Amino acid sequence: MSTASILKNRNFVGLLLANAIFGMAFPVQLLLGGLAGLMLAPAPSMATLPSAVQTFAGLLAAAPISLLMGRYGRRAGFTLGALLTLVGGVAAVQAIYAESFWLLCIAHFLMGAGWASFQFFRFAAGEVVVAGLRPISISLMLSALLVAALVGPQIFIAAKDILAPVPFAGAYAATGVIAVLGLLPLAAVRPAVQPSATQMRGTRWGMARLALWRPAVRRAIAIAALSQGVMVFLMIPTPIAMVGCGFSDEVASDVVRWHIVAMFAPSFLTGFLIKRFGMQVIASLGLALICVASGVAALGLSAPHFYGALILLGVGWNFAFIGATTMLDAALEEREKASVQGINDTVIALVSTICAFSAGWVLSGLGWAMLATLSGAIVVSALATLVLGRLRHPV
């Protein structure tokens, strides 16, 4: 199978289109979590709680959804994610009308569980192509989310006042529509032959524990969790910080849009860079770029600082996250994947949840500059630890 033939693969194209559609909900939820949270929260420090709860849902849902996919197939898991997103969007509309902050948190919990299932598109991409093309297929699958970067914020702007005078309710309703539309291309995906019950028993936690002893597996999980966690720590409070500095919702939305463009646009090249320079080199470069982004964010509160920091953050995340995903795929045997991929995404969600919960308190208590400085310090410390670990365990 050549690189061009990936796009002729029916299963890959179906997954690619579904991922692109579902991904449109991501920036909408990102913007709504902070802005609707700020509108309904009992205190400003709790404004990011809906986004944090959404991330926490991913922590709880990642492993069960991965095992469900291992038993019933990827399509079943993605369908469940769409239904959770739809119910969450409806609940969020009701929360806005009822002015209920806690119902809003429940809605974001449901949407977070749905989003957890969509994270497995990157692993599904590697399963429908030959092994030599997996870095490229994983990278291209994430590039589909460039559609989310371009379309998602526009959906937010167009839909947020549709149900006026109630703000944001229309945007939440739009996420439910997105969930339904994303199911259509999944119908073209042929379910893979599922393993037998005997094979499934071999993939569960005993095999996972053995896999986690391998340095290559631990290193891949650590890089993915670190890059995702710091990205969440900086990204979630960005709209709140910008509104607090006097910028409009539209400008904050535009910064988020370009951040998401930077997250996924490099994916057209990242797979090829990994094949040329290696997984770990690209992942380490990504972490270094995240450090630079933190420095830019700490230097000022002007629009160029916000744009520059969030764009660098997006590119750094792309290199680090795709590099780590490819590292994990290469380090696992087929029978280990269902359980270890679930553990991987659980760890990512745990770190992201801690970062999301703490972001609001750090922003309200210490300010944006200190939040950015802490982000850089965390990445520098972790990068040094990973380099030392690499020297001690080259494999």
mmCIF file of C-alpha atoms in Angstrom:
data_model
loop_
_atom_site.group_PDB
_atom_site.id
_atom_site.type_symbol
_atom_site.label_atom_id
_atom_site.label_comp_id
_atom_site.label_asym_id
_atom_site.label_seq_id
_atom_site.Cartn_x
_atom_site.Cartn_y
_atom_site.Cartn_z
ATOM 1 C CA MET A 1 0.000 0.000 0.000
ATOM 2 C CA SER A 2 1.479 3.329 -1.115
ATOM 3 C CA THR A 3 1.016 6.627 0.658
ATOM 4 C CA ALA A 4 -1.492 7.764 -1.979
ATOM 5 C CA SER A 5 -3.488 4.561 -1.589
ATOM 6 C CA ILE A 6 -4.299 5.456 2.028
ATOM 7 C CA LEU A 7 -6.870 7.902 0.691
ATOM 8 C CA LYS A 8 -8.382 5.137 -1.452
ATOM 9 C CA ASN A 9 -8.918 2.949 1.597
ATOM 10 C CA ARG A 10 -12.673 2.936 2.280
ATOM 11 C CA ASN A 11 -12.321 2.347 6.004
ATOM 12 C CA PHE A 12 -9.715 5.074 6.392
ATOM 13 C CA VAL A 13 -11.764 7.632 4.446
ATOM 14 C CA GLY A 14 -14.888 6.834 6.472
ATOM 15 C CA LEU A 15 -12.967 7.264 9.706
ATOM 16 C CA LEU A 16 -11.344 10.446 8.391
ATOM 17 C CA LEU A 17 -14.679 12.081 7.505
ATOM 18 C CA ALA A 18 -16.306 11.047 10.774
ATOM 19 C CA ASN A 19 -13.370 12.425 12.744
ATOM 20 C CA ALA A 20 -13.536 15.706 10.840
ATOM 21 C CA ILE A 21 -17.248 16.133 11.611
ATOM 22 C CA PHE A 22 -17.098 15.074 15.258
ATOM 23 C CA GLY A 23 -14.055 17.282 15.699
ATOM 24 C CA MET A 24 -16.097 20.407 14.933
ATOM 25 C CA ALA A 25 -17.609 20.080 18.408
ATOM 26 C CA PHE A 26 -14.182 20.436 20.053
ATOM 27 C CA PRO A 27 -13.607 24.209 19.677
ATOM 28 C CA VAL A 28 -17.287 24.903 20.348
ATOM 29 C CA GLN A 29 -17.119 22.993 23.636
ATOM 30 C CA LEU A 30 -13.779 24.606 24.459
ATOM 31 C CA LEU A 31 -15.156 28.115 24.072
ATOM 32 C CA LEU A 32 -18.457 27.334 25.772
ATOM 33 C CA GLY A 33 -16.886 25.608 28.777
ATOM 34 C CA GLY A 34 -15.114 28.768 29.851
ATOM 35 C CA LEU A 35 -17.565 31.455 28.734
ATOM 36 C CA ALA A 36 -20.792 29.733 29.808
ATOM 37 C CA GLY A 37 -19.019 28.647 32.977
ATOM 38 C CA LEU A 38 -18.045 32.236 33.708
ATOM 39 C CA MET A 39 -21.651 33.329 33.125
ATOM 40 C CA LEU A 40 -23.179 30.773 35.526
ATOM 41 C CA ALA A 41 -20.396 30.046 38.035
ATOM 42 C CA PRO A 42 -21.005 31.015 41.677
ATOM 43 C CA ALA A 43 -17.447 32.439 41.780
ATOM 44 C CA PRO A 44 -14.920 33.438 39.075
ATOM 45 C CA SER A 45 -12.466 30.791 40.260
ATOM 46 C CA MET A 46 -15.025 28.128 39.295
ATOM 47 C CA ALA A 47 -15.439 29.355 35.702
ATOM 48 C CA THR A 48 -13.283 26.568 34.252
ATOM 49 C CA LEU A 49 -15.055 23.835 36.255
ATOM 50 C CA PRO A 50 -17.284 22.692 33.342
ATOM 51 C CA SER A 51 -14.203 22.241 31.154
ATOM 52 C CA ALA A 52 -12.415 20.485 34.006
ATOM 53 C CA VAL A 53 -15.387 18.162 34.538
ATOM 54 C CA GLN A 54 -15.388 17.436 30.809
ATOM 55 C CA THR A 55 -11.748 16.432 31.027
ATOM 56 C CA PHE A 56 -12.459 14.373 34.156
ATOM 57 C CA ALA A 57 -15.106 12.445 32.207
ATOM 58 C CA GLY A 58 -12.397 11.447 29.758
ATOM 59 C CA LEU A 59 -10.400 10.090 32.685
ATOM 60 C CA LEU A 60 -13.274 7.824 33.721
ATOM 61 C CA ALA A 61 -14.406 6.850 30.236
ATOM 62 C CA ALA A 62 -11.161 6.196 28.357
ATOM 63 C CA ALA A 63 -10.376 2.684 29.616
ATOM 64 C CA PRO A 64 -13.962 1.316 29.484
ATOM 65 C CA ILE A 65 -14.473 2.703 25.974
ATOM 66 C CA SER A 66 -11.161 1.229 24.799
ATOM 67 C CA LEU A 67 -12.147 -2.200 26.148
ATOM 68 C CA LEU A 68 -15.604 -1.837 24.590
ATOM 69 C CA MET A 69 -13.960 -1.124 21.246
ATOM 70 C CA GLY A 70 -11.668 -4.097 21.710
ATOM 71 C CA ARG A 71 -14.726 -6.306 22.198
ATOM 72 C CA TYR A 72 -17.307 -4.794 19.817
ATOM 73 C CA GLY A 73 -15.239 -2.753 17.372
ATOM 74 C CA ARG A 74 -14.282 0.867 16.813
ATOM 75 C CA ARG A 75 -17.572 1.797 15.155
ATOM 76 C CA ALA A 76 -19.585 0.803 18.223
ATOM 77 C CA GLY A 77 -17.386 2.969 20.438
ATOM 78 C CA PHE A 78 -17.610 5.992 18.147
ATOM 79 C CA THR A 79 -21.393 5.625 17.937
ATOM 80 C CA LEU A 80 -21.615 5.607 21.726
ATOM 81 C CA GLY A 81 -19.493 8.765 21.787
ATOM 82 C CA ALA A 82 -21.856 10.488 19.363
ATOM 83 C CA LEU A 83 -24.884 9.610 21.494
ATOM 84 C CA LEU A 84 -23.199 10.915 24.652
ATOM 85 C CA THR A 85 -22.324 14.154 22.856
ATOM 86 C CA LEU A 86 -25.901 14.559 21.651
ATOM 87 C CA VAL A 87 -27.373 14.025 25.131
ATOM 88 C CA GLY A 88 -24.764 16.333 26.637
ATOM 89 C CA GLY A 89 -25.590 19.100 24.163
ATOM 90 C CA VAL A 90 -29.310 18.851 24.943
ATOM 91 C CA ALA A 91 -28.590 18.905 28.686
ATOM 92 C CA ALA A 92 -26.391 21.983 28.265
ATOM 93 C CA VAL A 93 -29.193 23.848 26.478
ATOM 94 C CA GLN A 94 -31.472 23.048 29.397
ATOM 95 C CA ALA A 95 -28.781 24.195 31.853
ATOM 96 C CA ILE A 96 -28.502 27.574 30.125
ATOM 97 C CA TYR A 97 -32.273 28.088 30.174
ATOM 98 C CA ALA A 98 -32.485 27.016 33.822
ATOM 99 C CA GLU A 99 -29.352 29.025 34.737
ATOM 100 C CA SER A 100 -28.047 25.894 36.462
ATOM 101 C CA PHE A 101 -24.268 25.771 36.796
ATOM 102 C CA TRP A 102 -24.313 22.212 38.128
ATOM 103 C CA LEU A 103 -26.467 20.915 35.269
ATOM 104 C CA LEU A 104 -23.993 22.605 32.935
ATOM 105 C CA CYS A 105 -21.207 20.603 34.606
ATOM 106 C CA ILE A 106 -23.199 17.382 34.129
ATOM 107 C CA ALA A 107 -23.699 18.235 30.458
ATOM 108 C CA HIS A 108 -19.979 18.786 29.976
ATOM 109 C CA PHE A 109 -19.325 15.496 31.760
ATOM 110 C CA LEU A 110 -21.447 13.689 29.143
ATOM 111 C CA MET A 111 -19.763 15.533 26.286
ATOM 112 C CA GLY A 112 -16.376 14.743 27.790
ATOM 113 C CA ALA A 113 -17.180 11.024 27.839
ATOM 114 C CA GLY A 114 -18.209 11.324 24.205
ATOM 115 C CA TRP A 115 -15.009 13.155 23.316
ATOM 116 C CA ALA A 116 -13.003 10.386 25.029
ATOM 117 C CA SER A 117 -14.267 7.916 22.438
ATOM 118 C CA PHE A 118 -13.255 10.208 19.576
ATOM 119 C CA GLN A 119 -9.643 10.194 20.804
ATOM 120 C CA PHE A 120 -9.350 6.620 19.550
ATOM 121 C CA PHE A 121 -9.680 7.703 15.915
ATOM 122 C CA ARG A 122 -5.894 8.129 15.864
ATOM 123 C CA PHE A 123 -5.368 4.506 16.881
ATOM 124 C CA ALA A 124 -8.077 3.286 14.488
ATOM 125 C CA ALA A 125 -6.213 5.014 11.651
ATOM 126 C CA GLY A 126 -3.177 2.819 12.244
ATOM 127 C CA GLU A 127 -5.241 -0.357 12.203
ATOM 128 C CA VAL A 128 -6.588 -0.043 8.647
ATOM 129 C CA VAL A 129 -3.206 0.386 6.882
ATOM 130 C CA VAL A 130 0.009 -1.602 6.687
ATOM 131 C CA ALA A 131 2.560 -1.114 9.478
ATOM 132 C CA GLY A 132 4.981 0.994 7.422
ATOM 133 C CA LEU A 133 2.356 3.653 6.780
ATOM 134 C CA ARG A 134 1.027 3.942 10.314
ATOM 135 C CA PRO A 135 2.882 7.175 11.231
ATOM 136 C CA ILE A 136 1.455 8.835 8.113
ATOM 137 C CA SER A 137 -2.078 7.480 8.629
ATOM 138 C CA ILE A 138 -2.094 8.605 12.283
ATOM 139 C CA SER A 139 -0.849 12.035 11.268
ATOM 140 C CA LEU A 140 -3.401 12.370 8.463
ATOM 141 C CA MET A 141 -6.197 11.322 10.813
ATOM 142 C CA LEU A 142 -5.331 14.173 13.148
ATOM 143 C CA SER A 143 -5.098 16.537 10.177
ATOM 144 C CA ALA A 144 -8.833 16.004 9.688
ATOM 145 C CA LEU A 145 -9.307 18.066 12.820
ATOM 146 C CA LEU A 146 -8.045 21.060 10.869
ATOM 147 C CA VAL A 147 -11.662 21.246 9.709
ATOM 148 C CA ALA A 148 -12.569 21.679 13.372
ATOM 149 C CA ALA A 149 -10.141 24.553 13.677
ATOM 150 C CA LEU A 150 -11.596 26.392 10.708
ATOM 151 C CA VAL A 151 -15.283 25.572 11.046
ATOM 152 C CA GLY A 152 -15.815 25.044 14.783
ATOM 153 C CA PRO A 153 -15.278 28.644 15.969
ATOM 154 C CA GLN A 154 -17.468 29.882 13.113
ATOM 155 C CA ILE A 155 -20.220 27.519 14.272
ATOM 156 C CA PHE A 156 -19.835 29.000 17.756
ATOM 157 C CA ILE A 157 -20.112 32.577 16.464
ATOM 158 C CA ALA A 158 -23.039 31.786 14.155
ATOM 159 C CA ALA A 159 -25.009 29.652 16.619
ATOM 160 C CA LYS A 160 -24.374 31.245 20.017
ATOM 161 C CA ASP A 161 -27.194 33.811 19.615
ATOM 162 C CA ILE A 162 -29.638 31.741 17.550
ATOM 163 C CA LEU A 163 -31.785 31.180 20.651
ATOM 164 C CA ALA A 164 -31.433 34.809 21.810
ATOM 165 C CA PRO A 165 -31.953 36.398 24.241
ATOM 166 C CA VAL A 166 -30.569 33.273 25.957
ATOM 167 C CA PRO A 167 -26.792 33.359 25.273
ATOM 168 C CA PHE A 168 -24.796 30.299 24.170
ATOM 169 C CA ALA A 169 -27.787 27.907 24.073
ATOM 170 C CA GLY A 170 -27.745 27.799 20.280
ATOM 171 C CA ALA A 171 -24.079 26.812 20.212
ATOM 172 C CA TYR A 172 -24.743 23.929 22.579
ATOM 173 C CA ALA A 173 -27.614 22.799 20.344
ATOM 174 C CA ALA A 174 -25.203 22.881 17.405
ATOM 175 C CA THR A 175 -22.946 20.323 19.127
ATOM 176 C CA GLY A 176 -25.878 17.899 19.165
ATOM 177 C CA VAL A 177 -26.401 18.387 15.430
ATOM 178 C CA ILE A 178 -22.698 17.761 14.845
ATOM 179 C CA ALA A 179 -22.931 14.490 16.780
ATOM 180 C CA VAL A 180 -25.755 13.231 14.554
ATOM 181 C CA LEU A 181 -24.013 14.243 11.316
ATOM 182 C CA GLY A 182 -20.810 12.484 12.353
ATOM 183 C CA LEU A 183 -22.607 9.141 12.383
ATOM 184 C CA LEU A 184 -23.217 9.235 8.617
ATOM 185 C CA PRO A 185 -19.694 8.443 7.322
ATOM 186 C CA LEU A 186 -19.283 5.746 9.978
ATOM 187 C CA ALA A 187 -21.817 3.701 8.024
ATOM 188 C CA ALA A 188 -19.166 3.247 5.308
ATOM 189 C CA VAL A 189 -16.666 1.707 7.737
ATOM 190 C CA ARG A 190 -16.574 -2.087 7.638
ATOM 191 C CA PRO A 191 -16.186 -3.480 11.164
ATOM 192 C CA ALA A 192 -12.980 -5.451 11.627
ATOM 193 C CA VAL A 193 -13.117 -9.084 12.649
ATOM 194 C CA GLN A 194 -13.195 -9.101 16.440
ATOM 195 C CA PRO A 195 -10.887 -11.337 18.481
ATOM 196 C CA SER A 196 -12.217 -14.419 20.217
ATOM 197 C CA ALA A 197 -12.973 -14.512 23.939
ATOM 198 C CA THR A 198 -9.752 -16.455 24.522
ATOM 199 C CA GLN A 199 -7.726 -13.788 22.743
ATOM 200 C CA MET A 200 -9.521 -11.062 24.662
ATOM 201 C CA ARG A 201 -8.552 -12.569 27.998
ATOM 202 C CA GLY A 202 -4.943 -12.277 26.937
ATOM 203 C CA THR A 203 -5.270 -8.552 26.286
ATOM 204 C CA ARG A 204 -6.520 -7.491 29.682
ATOM 205 C CA TRP A 205 -4.745 -6.149 32.689
ATOM 206 C CA GLY A 206 -2.109 -8.851 33.101
ATOM 207 C CA MET A 207 -0.761 -8.138 29.632
ATOM 208 C CA ALA A 208 -1.091 -4.408 30.257
ATOM 209 C CA ARG A 209 0.994 -4.575 33.437
ATOM 210 C CA LEU A 210 3.759 -6.398 31.600
ATOM 211 C CA ALA A 211 3.685 -3.867 28.775
ATOM 212 C CA LEU A 212 3.923 -0.951 31.204
ATOM 213 C CA TRP A 213 7.222 -2.278 32.528
ATOM 214 C CA ARG A 214 8.828 -1.549 29.158
ATOM 215 C CA PRO A 215 10.596 1.865 29.131
ATOM 216 C CA ALA A 216 9.454 2.606 25.564
ATOM 217 C CA VAL A 217 5.796 2.262 26.568
ATOM 218 C CA ARG A 218 6.176 4.402 29.698
ATOM 219 C CA ARG A 219 8.072 7.064 27.761
ATOM 220 C CA ALA A 220 5.378 7.303 25.082
ATOM 221 C CA ILE A 221 2.604 7.629 27.670
ATOM 222 C CA ALA A 222 4.560 10.262 29.621
ATOM 223 C CA ILE A 223 5.175 12.463 26.561
ATOM 224 C CA ALA A 224 1.541 12.263 25.446
ATOM 225 C CA ALA A 225 0.215 13.056 28.930
ATOM 226 C CA LEU A 226 2.637 15.924 29.457
ATOM 227 C CA SER A 227 1.958 17.595 26.113
ATOM 228 C CA GLN A 228 -1.809 17.252 26.496
ATOM 229 C CA GLY A 229 -1.824 18.402 30.123
ATOM 230 C CA VAL A 230 0.201 21.567 29.585
ATOM 231 C CA MET A 231 -1.776 22.363 26.442
ATOM 232 C CA VAL A 232 -5.000 22.152 28.474
ATOM 233 C CA PHE A 233 -3.467 24.212 31.295
ATOM 234 C CA LEU A 234 -2.727 27.085 28.901
ATOM 235 C CA MET A 235 -5.608 26.718 26.451
ATOM 236 C CA ILE A 236 -8.683 26.414 28.690
ATOM 237 C CA PRO A 237 -8.224 29.730 30.555
ATOM 238 C CA THR A 238 -7.160 31.654 27.445
ATOM 239 C CA PRO A 239 -10.673 32.959 26.520
ATOM 240 C CA ILE A 240 -11.258 33.991 30.152
ATOM 241 C CA ALA A 241 -7.869 35.735 30.351
ATOM 242 C CA MET A 242 -8.503 37.564 27.078
ATOM 243 C CA VAL A 243 -11.994 38.725 28.050
ATOM 244 C CA GLY A 244 -10.506 39.890 31.351
ATOM 245 C CA CYS A 245 -7.966 41.944 29.393
ATOM 246 C CA GLY A 246 -10.749 43.680 27.468
ATOM 247 C CA PHE A 247 -10.798 41.575 24.289
ATOM 248 C CA SER A 248 -14.160 40.586 22.793
ATOM 249 C CA ASP A 249 -15.580 37.065 22.575
ATOM 250 C CA GLU A 250 -14.911 37.158 18.828
ATOM 251 C CA VAL A 251 -11.204 37.938 19.261
ATOM 252 C CA ALA A 252 -10.866 35.213 21.892
ATOM 253 C CA SER A 253 -12.613 32.822 19.492
ATOM 254 C CA ASP A 254 -10.176 33.779 16.732
ATOM 255 C CA VAL A 255 -7.161 33.071 18.960
ATOM 256 C CA VAL A 256 -8.618 29.655 19.796
ATOM 257 C CA ARG A 257 -9.268 29.038 16.108
ATOM 258 C CA TRP A 258 -5.656 29.714 15.156
ATOM 259 C CA HIS A 259 -4.480 27.635 18.089
ATOM 260 C CA ILE A 260 -6.488 24.679 16.797
ATOM 261 C CA VAL A 261 -5.227 25.327 13.248
ATOM 262 C CA ALA A 262 -1.699 25.111 14.661
ATOM 263 C CA MET A 263 -2.618 21.911 16.505
ATOM 264 C CA PHE A 264 -3.713 20.058 13.379
ATOM 265 C CA ALA A 265 -2.367 21.768 10.223
ATOM 266 C CA PRO A 266 1.179 20.401 10.756
ATOM 267 C CA SER A 267 -0.298 16.890 10.672
ATOM 268 C CA PHE A 268 0.012 16.879 6.888
ATOM 269 C CA LEU A 269 3.802 16.830 7.416
ATOM 270 C CA THR A 270 4.344 15.361 10.877
ATOM 271 C CA GLY A 271 4.101 11.737 9.740
ATOM 272 C CA PHE A 272 6.717 12.310 7.062
ATOM 273 C CA LEU A 273 8.974 14.138 9.549
ATOM 274 C CA ILE A 274 8.681 11.172 11.899
ATOM 275 C CA LYS A 275 9.706 8.781 9.118
ATOM 276 C CA ARG A 276 12.672 11.043 8.294
ATOM 277 C CA PHE A 277 13.960 12.015 11.754
ATOM 278 C CA GLY A 278 12.394 9.505 14.121
ATOM 279 C CA MET A 279 9.523 9.486 16.597
ATOM 280 C CA GLN A 280 11.449 10.580 19.676
ATOM 281 C CA VAL A 281 13.225 13.472 17.955
ATOM 282 C CA ILE A 282 9.933 14.972 16.762
ATOM 283 C CA ALA A 283 8.263 14.390 20.142
ATOM 284 C CA SER A 284 11.123 16.122 21.963
ATOM 285 C CA LEU A 285 11.015 19.023 19.500
ATOM 286 C CA GLY A 286 7.327 19.369 20.301
ATOM 287 C CA LEU A 287 8.009 19.656 24.024
ATOM 288 C CA ALA A 288 10.668 22.296 23.321
ATOM 289 C CA LEU A 289 8.160 24.349 21.311
ATOM 290 C CA ILE A 290 5.679 24.156 24.189
ATOM 291 C CA CYS A 291 8.377 25.661 26.431
ATOM 292 C CA VAL A 292 8.835 28.524 23.967
ATOM 293 C CA ALA A 293 5.059 29.062 23.861
ATOM 294 C CA SER A 294 4.972 29.362 27.638
ATOM 295 C CA GLY A 295 7.705 31.982 27.506
ATOM 296 C CA VAL A 296 5.864 34.062 24.895
ATOM 297 C CA ALA A 297 2.652 33.896 26.954
ATOM 298 C CA ALA A 298 4.471 35.084 30.073
ATOM 299 C CA LEU A 299 5.958 38.118 28.338
ATOM 300 C CA GLY A 300 2.781 40.140 27.779
ATOM 301 C CA LEU A 301 -0.984 40.486 27.494
ATOM 302 C CA SER A 302 -1.252 41.976 24.015
ATOM 303 C CA ALA A 303 -3.040 40.283 21.107
ATOM 304 C CA PRO A 304 0.279 39.287 19.422
ATOM 305 C CA HIS A 305 1.372 37.597 22.649
ATOM 306 C CA PHE A 306 -1.856 35.581 22.871
ATOM 307 C CA TYR A 307 -1.793 34.676 19.174
ATOM 308 C CA GLY A 308 1.917 33.792 19.171
ATOM 309 C CA ALA A 309 1.789 31.736 22.351
ATOM 310 C CA LEU A 310 -1.273 29.737 21.346
ATOM 311 C CA ILE A 311 0.020 29.058 17.824
ATOM 312 C CA LEU A 312 3.373 27.816 19.140
ATOM 313 C CA LEU A 313 1.531 25.772 21.740
ATOM 314 C CA GLY A 314 -0.528 24.128 18.997
ATOM 315 C CA VAL A 315 2.479 23.189 16.850
ATOM 316 C CA GLY A 316 4.372 21.893 19.878
ATOM 317 C CA TRP A 317 1.411 19.771 20.931
ATOM 318 C CA ASN A 318 1.111 18.347 17.412
ATOM 319 C CA PHE A 319 4.723 17.182 17.252
ATOM 320 C CA ALA A 320 4.770 15.845 20.808
ATOM 321 C CA PHE A 321 1.374 14.129 20.714
ATOM 322 C CA ILE A 322 1.683 12.495 17.295
ATOM 323 C CA GLY A 323 5.242 11.469 18.098
ATOM 324 C CA ALA A 324 4.101 9.883 21.357
ATOM 325 C CA THR A 325 1.134 8.157 19.682
ATOM 326 C CA THR A 326 3.433 6.649 17.061
ATOM 327 C CA MET A 327 5.895 5.597 19.775
ATOM 328 C CA LEU A 328 3.147 3.787 21.660
ATOM 329 C CA ASP A 329 1.818 2.076 18.542
ATOM 330 C CA ALA A 330 5.306 0.825 17.680
ATOM 331 C CA ALA A 331 5.959 -0.394 21.234
ATOM 332 C CA LEU A 332 2.826 -2.563 21.569
ATOM 333 C CA GLU A 333 1.835 -5.969 20.291
ATOM 334 C CA GLU A 334 -1.634 -6.277 18.765
ATOM 335 C CA ARG A 335 -3.070 -8.193 21.729
ATOM 336 C CA GLU A 336 -1.879 -5.493 24.155
ATOM 337 C CA LYS A 337 -3.434 -2.539 22.381
ATOM 338 C CA ALA A 338 -7.018 -2.497 23.691
ATOM 339 C CA SER A 339 -5.983 -2.395 27.345
ATOM 340 C CA VAL A 340 -2.795 -0.305 27.070
ATOM 341 C CA GLN A 341 -4.377 2.282 24.781
ATOM 342 C CA GLY A 342 -7.120 2.640 27.379
ATOM 343 C CA ILE A 343 -4.539 3.100 30.137
ATOM 344 C CA ASN A 344 -2.679 5.608 27.955
ATOM 345 C CA ASP A 345 -5.760 7.753 27.433
ATOM 346 C CA THR A 346 -6.715 7.393 31.102
ATOM 347 C CA VAL A 347 -3.322 8.767 32.149
ATOM 348 C CA ILE A 348 -3.646 11.570 29.592
ATOM 349 C CA ALA A 349 -7.093 12.402 30.942
ATOM 350 C CA LEU A 350 -5.865 12.289 34.558
ATOM 351 C CA VAL A 351 -3.081 14.779 33.873
ATOM 352 C CA SER A 352 -5.415 16.926 31.772
ATOM 353 C CA THR A 353 -8.039 16.890 34.517
ATOM 354 C CA ILE A 354 -5.558 18.056 37.139
ATOM 355 C CA CYS A 355 -4.401 20.812 34.795
ATOM 356 C CA ALA A 356 -7.947 21.844 33.894
ATOM 357 C CA PHE A 357 -9.100 21.973 37.519
ATOM 358 C CA SER A 358 -6.051 23.954 38.608
ATOM 359 C CA ALA A 359 -6.040 26.403 35.669
ATOM 360 C CA GLY A 360 -8.978 28.456 36.952
ATOM 361 C CA TRP A 361 -7.543 28.788 40.438
ATOM 362 C CA VAL A 362 -4.063 29.671 39.179
ATOM 363 C CA LEU A 363 -5.465 32.251 36.758
ATOM 364 C CA SER A 364 -7.726 33.907 39.335
ATOM 365 C CA GLY A 365 -5.185 33.729 42.150
ATOM 366 C CA LEU A 366 -1.806 34.267 40.497
ATOM 367 C CA GLY A 367 -2.566 35.687 37.068
ATOM 368 C CA TRP A 368 -1.899 34.739 33.453
ATOM 369 C CA ALA A 369 1.856 35.397 33.522
ATOM 370 C CA MET A 370 2.408 33.064 36.467
ATOM 371 C CA LEU A 371 0.220 30.389 34.843
ATOM 372 C CA ALA A 372 2.384 30.568 31.713
ATOM 373 C CA THR A 373 5.613 30.492 33.747
ATOM 374 C CA LEU A 374 4.471 27.402 35.631
ATOM 375 C CA SER A 375 3.656 25.711 32.315
ATOM 376 C CA GLY A 376 7.169 26.283 31.029
ATOM 377 C CA ALA A 377 8.764 25.113 34.268
ATOM 378 C CA ILE A 378 6.753 21.878 34.227
ATOM 379 C CA VAL A 379 7.773 21.056 30.651
ATOM 380 C CA VAL A 380 11.444 21.878 31.224
ATOM 381 C CA SER A 381 11.554 19.634 34.303
ATOM 382 C CA ALA A 382 9.744 16.797 32.567
ATOM 383 C CA LEU A 383 11.850 17.093 29.415
ATOM 384 C CA ALA A 384 15.033 16.836 31.481
ATOM 385 C CA THR A 385 13.647 13.743 33.224
ATOM 386 C CA LEU A 386 12.733 12.127 29.902
ATOM 387 C CA VAL A 387 16.191 12.824 28.460
ATOM 388 C CA LEU A 388 17.848 11.250 31.502
ATOM 389 C CA GLY A 389 15.496 8.287 31.262
ATOM 390 C CA ARG A 390 16.349 7.897 27.589
ATOM 391 C CA LEU A 391 20.055 7.809 28.422
ATOM 392 C CA ARG A 392 19.464 5.135 31.055
ATOM 393 C CA HIS A 393 17.026 3.063 28.954
ATOM 394 C CA PRO A 394 17.759 3.604 25.239
ATOM 395 C CA VAL A 395 15.098 1.065 24.150
#
